[in-house]
mmCIF file of C-alpha atoms in Angstrom:
data_model
loop_
_atom_site.group_PDB
_atom_site.id
_atom_site.type_symbol
_atom_site.label_atom_id
_atom_site.label_comp_id
_atom_site.label_asym_id
_atom_site.label_seq_id
_atom_site.Cartn_x
_atom_site.Cartn_y
_atom_site.Cartn_z
ATOM 1 C CA MET A 1 -17.223 0.066 20.867
ATOM 2 C CA LEU A 2 -15.164 -3.194 20.803
ATOM 3 C CA ARG A 3 -17.060 -4.426 17.496
ATOM 4 C CA SER A 4 -15.904 -0.916 16.026
ATOM 5 C CA SER A 5 -12.364 -0.996 17.418
ATOM 6 C CA ILE A 6 -11.667 -4.486 15.752
ATOM 7 C CA SER A 7 -13.111 -3.505 12.527
ATOM 8 C CA SER A 8 -10.696 -0.088 12.611
ATOM 9 C CA LEU A 9 -7.886 -2.724 12.895
ATOM 10 C CA LEU A 10 -9.085 -4.738 9.824
ATOM 11 C CA PHE A 11 -9.664 -1.871 7.596
ATOM 12 C CA LEU A 12 -6.067 -0.746 8.593
ATOM 13 C CA GLY A 13 -4.879 -3.644 6.830
ATOM 14 C CA LEU A 14 -3.597 -5.515 9.782
ATOM 15 C CA THR A 15 -4.874 -8.962 8.545
ATOM 16 C CA THR A 16 -3.175 -11.836 7.498
ATOM 17 C CA LEU A 17 -2.805 -13.276 3.754
ATOM 18 C CA SER A 18 -3.961 -16.868 3.078
ATOM 19 C CA SER A 19 -0.467 -17.980 3.321
ATOM 20 C CA GLY A 20 -0.299 -16.972 6.933
ATOM 21 C CA LEU A 21 2.111 -13.816 6.254
ATOM 22 C CA ALA A 22 0.793 -10.722 8.080
ATOM 23 C CA LEU A 23 0.187 -7.642 6.022
ATOM 24 C CA ALA A 24 1.766 -4.380 7.057
ATOM 25 C CA PRO A 25 -0.219 -1.229 7.028
ATOM 26 C CA ARG A 26 -0.972 0.047 3.389
ATOM 27 C CA GLN A 27 1.389 3.214 2.447
ATOM 28 C CA GLY A 28 -0.230 6.184 1.452
ATOM 29 C CA ASP A 29 0.111 5.590 -2.264
ATOM 30 C CA GLY A 30 -1.307 2.047 -2.153
ATOM 31 C CA ASP A 31 1.694 -0.041 -1.764
ATOM 32 C CA ILE A 32 1.136 -3.266 0.720
ATOM 33 C CA ALA A 33 4.264 -5.124 2.199
ATOM 34 C CA ILE A 34 3.790 -8.213 4.202
ATOM 35 C CA ALA A 35 5.243 -8.190 7.888
ATOM 36 C CA PRO A 36 7.655 -6.915 9.441
ATOM 37 C CA GLY A 37 6.818 -4.126 6.630
ATOM 38 C CA PHE A 38 8.627 -0.815 5.872
ATOM 39 C CA ILE A 39 11.284 1.099 6.971
ATOM 40 C CA ASN A 40 13.100 3.962 5.673
ATOM 41 C CA HIS A 41 14.472 3.699 2.126
ATOM 42 C CA ASP A 42 18.046 4.243 3.385
ATOM 43 C CA ALA A 43 18.005 2.124 6.494
ATOM 44 C CA VAL A 44 17.730 -1.165 4.133
ATOM 45 C CA VAL A 45 20.863 -3.042 4.807
ATOM 46 C CA PRO A 46 22.301 -4.595 1.340
ATOM 47 C CA PHE A 47 22.967 -8.092 1.336
ATOM 48 C CA GLN A 48 26.681 -8.752 0.824
ATOM 49 C CA GLN A 49 27.547 -10.204 -2.747
ATOM 50 C CA GLN A 50 26.844 -13.594 -2.943
ATOM 51 C CA ALA A 51 26.408 -15.471 -6.263
ATOM 52 C CA SER A 52 24.519 -18.993 -6.791
ATOM 53 C CA ASP A 53 26.719 -22.325 -6.245
ATOM 54 C CA GLY A 54 28.442 -23.764 -9.127
ATOM 55 C CA VAL A 55 28.612 -22.784 -13.026
ATOM 56 C CA GLU A 56 25.550 -20.763 -12.314
ATOM 57 C CA GLY A 57 27.247 -18.531 -9.946
ATOM 58 C CA GLU A 58 29.968 -17.914 -12.206
ATOM 59 C CA ILE A 59 27.864 -16.987 -15.033
ATOM 60 C CA GLU A 60 26.004 -14.321 -12.870
ATOM 61 C CA THR A 61 29.529 -12.859 -11.773
ATOM 62 C CA HIS A 62 31.326 -13.237 -15.308
ATOM 63 C CA PHE A 63 28.517 -11.064 -16.814
ATOM 64 C CA LYS A 64 27.889 -8.512 -14.054
ATOM 65 C CA PRO A 65 27.047 -5.469 -15.452
ATOM 66 C CA TRP A 66 27.921 -1.656 -14.399
ATOM 67 C CA LEU A 67 25.353 0.998 -14.025
ATOM 68 C CA ASN A 68 26.260 4.322 -15.459
ATOM 69 C CA ASP A 69 23.419 6.389 -13.484
ATOM 70 C CA GLY A 70 24.219 10.005 -14.402
ATOM 71 C CA ALA A 71 20.544 11.278 -12.917
ATOM 72 C CA GLY A 72 17.673 10.221 -11.249
ATOM 73 C CA CYS A 73 18.180 7.914 -8.028
ATOM 74 C CA PHE A 74 20.998 5.598 -7.724
ATOM 75 C CA PRO A 75 19.966 2.088 -6.982
ATOM 76 C CA TYR A 76 19.143 0.834 -3.499
ATOM 77 C CA ALA A 77 18.762 -2.564 -1.782
ATOM 78 C CA ALA A 78 14.791 -2.779 -1.758
ATOM 79 C CA VAL A 79 14.775 -5.678 1.284
ATOM 80 C CA ASP A 80 17.042 -6.593 4.190
ATOM 81 C CA ARG A 81 17.660 -10.033 5.456
ATOM 82 C CA SER A 82 15.057 -9.848 7.871
ATOM 83 C CA GLY A 83 12.362 -8.855 5.412
ATOM 84 C CA PHE A 84 11.864 -5.055 5.959
ATOM 85 C CA HIS A 85 11.179 -3.416 2.467
ATOM 86 C CA GLY A 86 12.686 0.182 1.884
ATOM 87 C CA ALA A 87 9.503 2.733 2.200
ATOM 88 C CA GLY A 88 10.480 4.428 -1.089
ATOM 89 C CA LEU A 89 10.305 8.203 -1.422
ATOM 90 C CA ARG A 90 7.303 10.343 -2.132
ATOM 91 C CA PRO A 91 8.006 11.321 -6.112
ATOM 92 C CA THR A 92 8.600 15.257 -5.481
ATOM 93 C CA GLY A 93 11.521 17.692 -5.726
ATOM 94 C CA LYS A 94 14.724 16.687 -7.306
ATOM 95 C CA ILE A 95 14.606 13.478 -9.228
ATOM 96 C CA GLY A 96 17.607 12.616 -7.825
ATOM 97 C CA GLY A 97 16.652 14.287 -4.438
ATOM 98 C CA ASP A 98 17.758 11.724 -1.089
ATOM 99 C CA CYS A 99 18.597 9.068 -3.334
ATOM 100 C CA ARG A 100 22.045 9.186 -4.569
ATOM 101 C CA ASP A 101 24.088 7.275 -1.690
ATOM 102 C CA PRO A 102 26.329 4.900 -3.631
ATOM 103 C CA SER A 103 26.798 3.098 -0.468
ATOM 104 C CA LYS A 104 23.331 1.513 -0.314
ATOM 105 C CA GLY A 105 23.200 -0.244 -3.682
ATOM 106 C CA GLN A 106 22.072 -3.701 -4.554
ATOM 107 C CA ILE A 107 21.690 -5.412 -7.837
ATOM 108 C CA TYR A 108 19.540 -8.863 -8.132
ATOM 109 C CA VAL A 109 20.416 -11.814 -10.558
ATOM 110 C CA ARG A 110 18.773 -14.782 -11.466
ATOM 111 C CA VAL A 111 19.506 -17.394 -14.361
ATOM 112 C CA GLY A 112 16.954 -19.006 -16.496
ATOM 113 C CA THR A 113 15.946 -19.689 -20.138
ATOM 114 C CA SER A 114 13.537 -18.808 -22.464
ATOM 115 C CA ASN A 115 12.687 -20.664 -25.636
ATOM 116 C CA GLY A 116 15.437 -23.064 -24.870
ATOM 117 C CA ARG A 117 18.102 -20.164 -24.577
ATOM 118 C CA THR A 118 20.000 -18.937 -21.267
ATOM 119 C CA GLY A 119 19.420 -15.454 -19.968
ATOM 120 C CA VAL A 120 20.748 -13.626 -16.949
ATOM 121 C CA LEU A 121 18.419 -11.241 -15.644
ATOM 122 C CA TYR A 122 19.813 -8.308 -13.479
ATOM 123 C CA SER A 123 17.478 -5.849 -11.646
ATOM 124 C CA TRP A 124 18.225 -2.398 -9.520
ATOM 125 C CA TYR A 125 15.670 -1.005 -7.224
ATOM 126 C CA ILE A 126 15.035 2.802 -7.027
ATOM 127 C CA PRO A 127 13.093 4.217 -4.199
ATOM 128 C CA LYS A 128 11.287 6.666 -6.613
ATOM 129 C CA ILE A 129 10.688 7.641 -10.320
ATOM 130 C CA GLN A 130 9.483 10.944 -11.409
ATOM 131 C CA ASN A 131 10.089 11.209 -15.205
ATOM 132 C CA GLY A 132 7.335 9.465 -17.430
ATOM 133 C CA GLU A 133 5.424 8.166 -14.001
ATOM 134 C CA LYS A 134 5.475 9.423 -10.613
ATOM 135 C CA HIS A 135 5.567 7.120 -7.607
ATOM 136 C CA ARG A 136 7.596 5.181 -5.380
ATOM 137 C CA HIS A 137 9.221 1.870 -6.118
ATOM 138 C CA TYR A 138 10.773 1.050 -9.352
ATOM 139 C CA TYR A 139 12.822 -1.600 -11.017
ATOM 140 C CA LEU A 140 15.348 -1.215 -13.789
ATOM 141 C CA SER A 141 16.244 -4.317 -15.545
ATOM 142 C CA ILE A 142 18.630 -5.922 -18.476
ATOM 143 C CA VAL A 143 18.386 -9.596 -19.382
ATOM 144 C CA VAL A 144 22.049 -10.661 -21.182
ATOM 145 C CA TRP A 145 21.252 -13.611 -23.503
ATOM 146 C CA LEU A 146 24.177 -16.276 -23.681
ATOM 147 C CA HIS A 147 24.872 -19.278 -25.642
ATOM 148 C CA THR A 148 27.416 -22.145 -25.923
ATOM 149 C CA ASP A 149 27.947 -25.165 -27.954
ATOM 150 C CA ILE A 150 30.036 -27.001 -25.399
ATOM 151 C CA CYS A 151 28.911 -29.849 -23.090
ATOM 152 C CA LYS A 152 29.787 -29.008 -19.379
ATOM 153 C CA ALA A 153 30.249 -25.739 -20.297
ATOM 154 C CA LYS A 154 31.956 -23.534 -17.974
ATOM 155 C CA ALA A 155 31.306 -19.283 -17.611
ATOM 156 C CA THR A 156 34.100 -18.405 -19.552
ATOM 157 C CA ASP A 157 32.688 -20.891 -22.746
ATOM 158 C CA TYR A 158 29.605 -18.726 -22.766
ATOM 159 C CA LYS A 159 29.312 -15.592 -25.312
ATOM 160 C CA VAL A 160 27.156 -12.728 -25.041
ATOM 161 C CA VAL A 161 24.701 -12.659 -28.072
ATOM 162 C CA GLY A 162 22.685 -9.501 -26.907
ATOM 163 C CA ILE A 163 21.075 -7.540 -24.320
ATOM 164 C CA SER A 164 17.281 -6.519 -23.958
ATOM 165 C CA TYR A 165 17.075 -3.252 -21.905
ATOM 166 C CA SER A 166 13.747 -2.534 -19.632
ATOM 167 C CA THR A 167 11.826 0.401 -20.765
ATOM 168 C CA GLY A 168 8.909 0.116 -18.625
ATOM 169 C CA LYS A 169 7.126 -2.104 -16.039
ATOM 170 C CA GLU A 170 6.482 -4.758 -18.896
ATOM 171 C CA SER A 171 8.199 -3.424 -21.897
ATOM 172 C CA TRP A 172 11.772 -4.150 -23.277
ATOM 173 C CA ASP A 173 14.104 -2.767 -25.964
ATOM 174 C CA LYS A 174 15.563 -5.798 -27.808
ATOM 175 C CA PHE A 175 17.261 -4.007 -30.563
ATOM 176 C CA SER A 176 19.843 -1.746 -29.046
ATOM 177 C CA SER A 177 22.310 -4.354 -28.018
ATOM 178 C CA PRO A 178 24.970 -3.792 -30.902
ATOM 179 C CA ASN A 179 25.477 -0.137 -29.224
ATOM 180 C CA THR A 180 26.421 -1.772 -25.822
ATOM 181 C CA LEU A 181 29.989 -1.106 -24.359
ATOM 182 C CA TYR A 182 32.085 -3.559 -22.237
ATOM 183 C CA THR A 183 34.518 -3.427 -19.758
ATOM 184 C CA ALA A 184 36.211 -5.706 -17.359
ATOM 185 C CA SER A 185 35.875 -6.230 -13.598
ATOM 186 C CA ASP A 186 37.837 -7.860 -10.814
ATOM 187 C CA ALA A 187 36.055 -11.150 -11.142
ATOM 188 C CA ASN A 188 39.179 -12.591 -12.171
ATOM 189 C CA PHE A 189 37.954 -14.511 -15.135
ATOM 190 C CA GLY A 190 40.324 -13.472 -17.571
ATOM 191 C CA PRO A 191 41.039 -10.570 -20.157
ATOM 192 C CA VAL A 192 37.557 -10.849 -21.995
ATOM 193 C CA ASN A 193 35.287 -7.718 -21.365
ATOM 194 C CA THR A 194 32.056 -9.418 -20.524
ATOM 195 C CA HIS A 195 30.575 -6.573 -18.268
ATOM 196 C CA ALA A 196 27.917 -4.658 -19.928
ATOM 197 C CA ILE A 197 27.780 -0.819 -19.083
ATOM 198 C CA VAL A 198 24.271 0.353 -18.674
ATOM 199 C CA GLY A 199 23.134 3.935 -19.053
ATOM 200 C CA TYR A 200 20.335 5.362 -16.807
ATOM 201 C CA TRP A 201 19.307 8.959 -16.668
ATOM 202 C CA GLY A 202 16.524 9.066 -14.414
ATOM 203 C CA LYS A 203 13.973 7.979 -16.721
ATOM 204 C CA MET A 204 11.946 4.641 -16.933
ATOM 205 C CA ASN A 205 14.168 3.088 -19.411
ATOM 206 C CA VAL A 206 17.633 1.565 -19.035
ATOM 207 C CA GLU A 207 20.016 1.604 -22.589
ATOM 208 C CA PRO A 208 23.454 1.167 -23.649
ATOM 209 C CA SER A 209 25.594 3.708 -22.150
ATOM 210 C CA ARG A 210 27.512 5.036 -25.343
ATOM 211 C CA ASP A 211 29.531 8.332 -24.348
ATOM 212 C CA SER A 212 31.172 7.584 -20.968
ATOM 213 C CA ALA A 213 30.907 5.802 -17.412
ATOM 214 C CA HIS A 214 31.633 8.865 -15.386
ATOM 215 C CA HIS A 215 28.995 7.517 -12.774
ATOM 216 C CA ALA A 216 29.685 3.879 -13.187
ATOM 217 C CA LEU A 217 28.248 1.969 -10.058
ATOM 218 C CA SER A 218 29.002 -1.675 -9.329
ATOM 219 C CA PRO A 219 26.869 -2.627 -6.178
ATOM 220 C CA PRO A 220 26.526 -5.968 -4.133
ATOM 221 C CA MET A 221 25.357 -8.553 -6.232
ATOM 222 C CA ILE A 222 22.891 -10.884 -4.470
ATOM 223 C CA ALA A 223 21.505 -14.109 -6.223
ATOM 224 C CA TRP A 224 17.792 -15.148 -5.964
ATOM 225 C CA SER A 225 18.943 -18.281 -4.572
ATOM 226 C CA LYS A 226 20.926 -16.942 -1.979
ATOM 227 C CA LEU A 227 18.340 -14.229 -0.387
ATOM 228 C CA SER A 228 16.977 -15.051 3.148
ATOM 229 C CA LYS A 229 13.724 -16.668 3.467
ATOM 230 C CA PRO A 230 12.109 -13.565 4.900
ATOM 231 C CA ALA A 231 13.530 -11.476 1.937
ATOM 232 C CA LYS A 232 12.087 -14.039 -0.506
ATOM 233 C CA ASP A 233 8.824 -14.127 1.109
ATOM 234 C CA GLN A 234 8.674 -10.323 0.745
ATOM 235 C CA PHE A 235 9.626 -9.858 -2.699
ATOM 236 C CA ASN A 236 6.868 -12.731 -3.496
ATOM 237 C CA ASN A 237 4.073 -11.166 -1.483
ATOM 238 C CA ILE A 238 4.322 -7.400 -1.600
ATOM 239 C CA ALA A 239 1.738 -5.631 -3.447
ATOM 240 C CA TYR A 240 3.045 -2.634 -5.096
ATOM 241 C CA GLU A 241 0.644 -0.226 -6.604
ATOM 242 C CA HIS A 242 2.510 0.784 -9.794
ATOM 243 C CA ALA A 243 6.019 -1.440 -9.765
ATOM 244 C CA ARG A 244 6.374 -5.138 -10.453
ATOM 245 C CA CYS A 245 9.410 -7.109 -9.260
ATOM 246 C CA PRO A 246 10.647 -8.846 -12.061
ATOM 247 C CA PHE A 247 12.689 -11.565 -10.887
ATOM 248 C CA ASN A 248 10.207 -12.928 -8.016
ATOM 249 C CA ASP A 249 8.764 -16.572 -8.323
ATOM 250 C CA ASN A 250 5.380 -15.275 -9.938
ATOM 251 C CA ASN A 251 7.163 -12.866 -12.447
ATOM 252 C CA PHE A 252 10.468 -14.430 -13.340
ATOM 253 C CA GLN A 253 9.579 -16.762 -16.211
ATOM 254 C CA ALA A 254 7.330 -14.051 -17.874
ATOM 255 C CA THR A 255 9.990 -11.527 -17.482
ATOM 256 C CA LEU A 256 12.484 -13.476 -19.263
ATOM 257 C CA ASP A 257 9.749 -14.579 -22.115
ATOM 258 C CA ALA A 258 8.940 -10.811 -22.719
ATOM 259 C CA ALA A 259 12.587 -10.112 -23.040
ATOM 260 C CA PHE A 260 13.212 -12.450 -25.636
ATOM 261 C CA ASN A 261 14.583 -11.662 -29.181
ATOM 262 C CA GLY A 262 14.575 -14.690 -31.304
ATOM 263 C CA ASP A 263 16.657 -12.653 -34.129
ATOM 264 C CA LEU A 264 19.941 -12.718 -31.386
ATOM 265 C CA TYR A 265 19.857 -16.426 -32.171
ATOM 266 C CA ASN A 266 19.898 -16.703 -35.784
ATOM 267 C CA ASN A 267 21.957 -19.670 -37.359
ATOM 268 C CA LEU A 268 22.931 -20.543 -33.628
ATOM 269 C CA PRO A 269 22.151 -24.162 -32.569
ATOM 270 C CA LEU A 270 20.511 -24.797 -29.380
ATOM 271 C CA GLU A 271 22.527 -25.568 -26.419
ATOM 272 C CA PRO A 272 23.385 -28.824 -25.463
ATOM 273 C CA THR A 273 21.716 -30.489 -22.566
ATOM 274 C CA LEU A 274 23.072 -32.614 -19.520
ATOM 275 C CA GLN A 275 22.275 -35.756 -22.038
ATOM 276 C CA CYS A 276 24.020 -34.070 -25.024
ATOM 277 C CA VAL A 277 25.808 -35.568 -27.665
ATOM 278 C CA PRO A 278 29.732 -35.143 -26.864
ATOM 279 C CA ILE A 279 32.003 -33.464 -29.088
ATOM 280 C CA ASP A 280 34.294 -35.927 -29.086
ATOM 281 C CA PRO A 281 33.603 -39.839 -28.179
ATOM 282 C CA LYS A 282 34.160 -39.398 -24.475
ATOM 283 C CA ASP A 283 31.511 -39.816 -21.719
ATOM 284 C CA PRO A 284 30.720 -36.027 -20.880
ATOM 285 C CA ILE A 285 30.143 -37.168 -17.281
ATOM 286 C CA SER A 286 32.788 -39.754 -16.786
ATOM 287 C CA ASP A 287 35.382 -38.766 -19.361
ATOM 288 C CA ASP A 288 35.973 -42.523 -20.011
ATOM 289 C CA PRO A 289 35.877 -43.522 -23.747
ATOM 290 C CA ILE A 290 32.856 -45.300 -24.830
ATOM 291 C CA PRO A 291 32.320 -46.463 -28.317
ATOM 292 C CA ASP A 292 29.008 -45.589 -30.156
ATOM 293 C CA ASP A 293 28.382 -49.254 -30.807
ATOM 294 C CA PRO A 294 30.006 -52.308 -29.225
ATOM 295 C CA PRO A 295 32.893 -54.049 -31.422
ATOM 296 C CA LYS A 296 31.690 -56.493 -33.976
ATOM 297 C CA LYS A 297 33.583 -59.855 -33.996
ATOM 298 C CA GLU A 298 34.752 -61.015 -37.433
ATOM 299 C CA GLU A 299 34.411 -64.351 -38.502
ATOM 300 C CA PRO A 300 37.550 -66.208 -38.553
ATOM 301 C CA LYS A 301 39.370 -66.568 -41.751
ATOM 302 C CA LYS A 302 41.084 -69.767 -42.967
ATOM 303 C CA GLU A 303 44.626 -69.221 -44.413
ATOM 304 C CA GLU A 304 44.797 -70.004 -47.910
ATOM 305 C CA PRO A 305 47.604 -72.618 -48.553
ATOM 306 C CA LYS A 306 50.669 -71.587 -50.404
ATOM 307 C CA PRO A 307 51.565 -72.561 -54.145
ATOM 308 C CA GLU A 308 54.601 -74.317 -52.757
ATOM 309 C CA GLU A 309 55.573 -77.789 -51.989
ATOM 310 C CA PRO A 310 54.084 -79.223 -48.900
ATOM 311 C CA THR A 311 56.293 -79.917 -45.844
ATOM 312 C CA PRO A 312 56.352 -83.146 -44.848
ATOM 313 C CA VAL A 313 54.198 -83.605 -41.905
ATOM 314 C CA ASP A 314 55.365 -86.267 -39.221
ATOM 315 C CA PRO A 315 52.269 -88.134 -37.555
ATOM 316 C CA GLU A 316 54.107 -88.834 -34.515
ATOM 317 C CA ASP A 317 55.309 -85.451 -33.853
ATOM 318 C CA PRO A 318 52.687 -83.617 -31.174
ATOM 319 C CA THR A 319 53.875 -79.955 -32.033
ATOM 320 C CA GLU A 320 52.851 -79.805 -35.848
ATOM 321 C CA PRO A 321 49.255 -78.754 -36.226
ATOM 322 C CA GLU A 322 46.812 -80.800 -38.196
ATOM 323 C CA GLY A 323 45.293 -77.661 -39.898
ATOM 324 C CA PRO A 324 45.557 -74.036 -40.500
ATOM 325 C CA VAL A 325 45.168 -71.950 -37.511
ATOM 326 C CA PRO A 326 42.365 -69.637 -37.432
ATOM 327 C CA VAL A 327 43.117 -65.628 -37.293
ATOM 328 C CA THR A 328 40.651 -63.329 -35.609
ATOM 329 C CA SER A 329 40.774 -59.359 -36.207
ATOM 330 C CA ASP A 330 42.019 -57.144 -33.358
ATOM 331 C CA PRO A 331 40.205 -54.077 -32.822
ATOM 332 C CA ALA A 332 42.168 -52.879 -30.216
ATOM 333 C CA ASP A 333 43.637 -49.012 -31.168
ATOM 334 C CA GLY A 334 41.341 -48.867 -34.218
ATOM 335 C CA LEU A 335 38.293 -48.360 -32.736
ATOM 336 C CA PHE A 336 38.232 -44.535 -31.404
ATOM 337 C CA GLU A 337 39.462 -41.891 -33.470
ATOM 338 C CA ASP A 338 39.991 -38.280 -31.727
ATOM 339 C CA GLY A 339 36.919 -36.012 -32.291
ATOM 340 C CA PRO A 340 37.129 -32.733 -34.239
ATOM 341 C CA GLU A 341 38.275 -29.565 -33.029
ATOM 342 C CA ILE A 342 35.579 -27.083 -32.037
ATOM 343 C CA PRO A 343 35.634 -25.063 -35.432
ATOM 344 C CA GLU A 344 36.090 -21.240 -34.471
ATOM 345 C CA GLU A 345 33.569 -20.175 -36.936
ATOM 346 C CA ALA A 346 30.853 -22.311 -34.570
ATOM 347 C CA LEU A 347 31.346 -19.910 -31.778
ATOM 348 C CA PRO A 348 30.560 -16.109 -31.670
ATOM 349 C CA ALA A 349 33.911 -15.059 -31.677
ATOM 350 C CA ASP A 350 35.989 -12.082 -32.598
ATOM 351 C CA GLY A 351 33.927 -11.726 -35.927
ATOM 352 C CA LEU A 352 31.001 -10.732 -34.183
ATOM 353 C CA PHE A 353 32.644 -8.096 -32.309
ATOM 354 C CA GLU A 354 33.933 -4.666 -33.249
ATOM 355 C CA ASP A 355 36.077 -2.402 -30.859
ATOM 356 C CA GLY A 356 33.756 0.361 -29.380
ATOM 357 C CA PRO A 357 35.052 3.803 -27.683
ATOM 358 C CA GLU A 358 37.231 3.985 -25.240
ATOM 359 C CA ILE A 359 36.112 4.396 -21.559
ATOM 360 C CA PRO A 360 37.576 6.656 -18.894
ATOM 361 C CA GLU A 361 39.848 5.062 -16.505
ATOM 362 C CA GLU A 362 38.726 6.816 -13.705
ATOM 363 C CA ALA A 363 35.227 5.302 -13.699
ATOM 364 C CA LEU A 364 36.129 1.844 -14.590
ATOM 365 C CA PRO A 365 38.123 -1.000 -13.072
ATOM 366 C CA ALA A 366 41.979 -1.470 -13.440
ATOM 367 C CA ASP A 367 43.158 -2.223 -16.835
ATOM 368 C CA PRO A 368 40.172 -0.633 -19.158
ATOM 369 C CA THR A 369 40.561 -1.391 -22.924
ATOM 370 C CA PHE A 370 38.342 -1.005 -25.896
ATOM 371 C CA THR A 371 35.209 -2.737 -25.311
ATOM 372 C CA PRO A 372 33.890 -5.104 -27.791
ATOM 373 C CA THR A 373 30.510 -4.875 -29.158
ATOM 374 C CA PRO A 374 28.397 -7.958 -29.786
#
């Protein structure tokens, strides 16, 4: 009897992973979370907005997108600070049934590189999907591809060259970027519209929101680096039956590589590294001027005697020189020249953008304007 009871517990899934993290009971559709397990999808408390430290966090905020969710579920927080994962919803009834509470949302962000190019992955979790596939748990994602040719670049030095839109668990639309609309937000980074408006209509894919932003959402953004350890452990170890977390440690690089489109970077140079050649002759770290090579000393030049009558020299006068005085060149001010200004044509500036249609004011932040399309 005792042996039978122990076996039953093991089959219920109350075992332990090799990492020491306990498994929570299996859901009916085959999703397995680690301890502390599942709670109701609407009981997960979102993290407050927190970006990464430094320039990376400024980039995350500067390009944070809006989700124009016209049908299906609104985004929800997937995991709370304690590591509880939302149980999701059975894929029945209305496609937006019991999952359109705008106060429960979260957007996850992580910055990385693929093929030497900077990409910012933004993801939304939704508790069920009924169009195309029918199951609990799903992730919608975009990758915002950026470029700069400036050393020690700030967030405002980066330009959007394109956006990749997820169309499935591991598939991407890399060619709809020219249709993307952008708007401003309350990030206080200046007047440039850098926040894409992403459309979602209850299906498996996201796409450019071409017509309106009547259902635009901007839930709190949490950077991967700012998640609590229990939350990271849950994202890294949950076993979804159908879904795939695009930003966890196991999948993040593969996600960027799958979303990458080299055509977006045609004729654009690689980004500078920390050891990049400075644009002007100043050290990019210390800002102290340094020459490329040490100054070369010129050999002393002897002064040629003038074709005039020589002046008599008194041999007893110690102030009179015995010969010509050597002259050396002084490299003082001529060693350094100001570096060239960054040519405007080298940046993906105004010429790559066209004005898009006006966005309804009631759905967007203050001061909406015509949005540029990269």
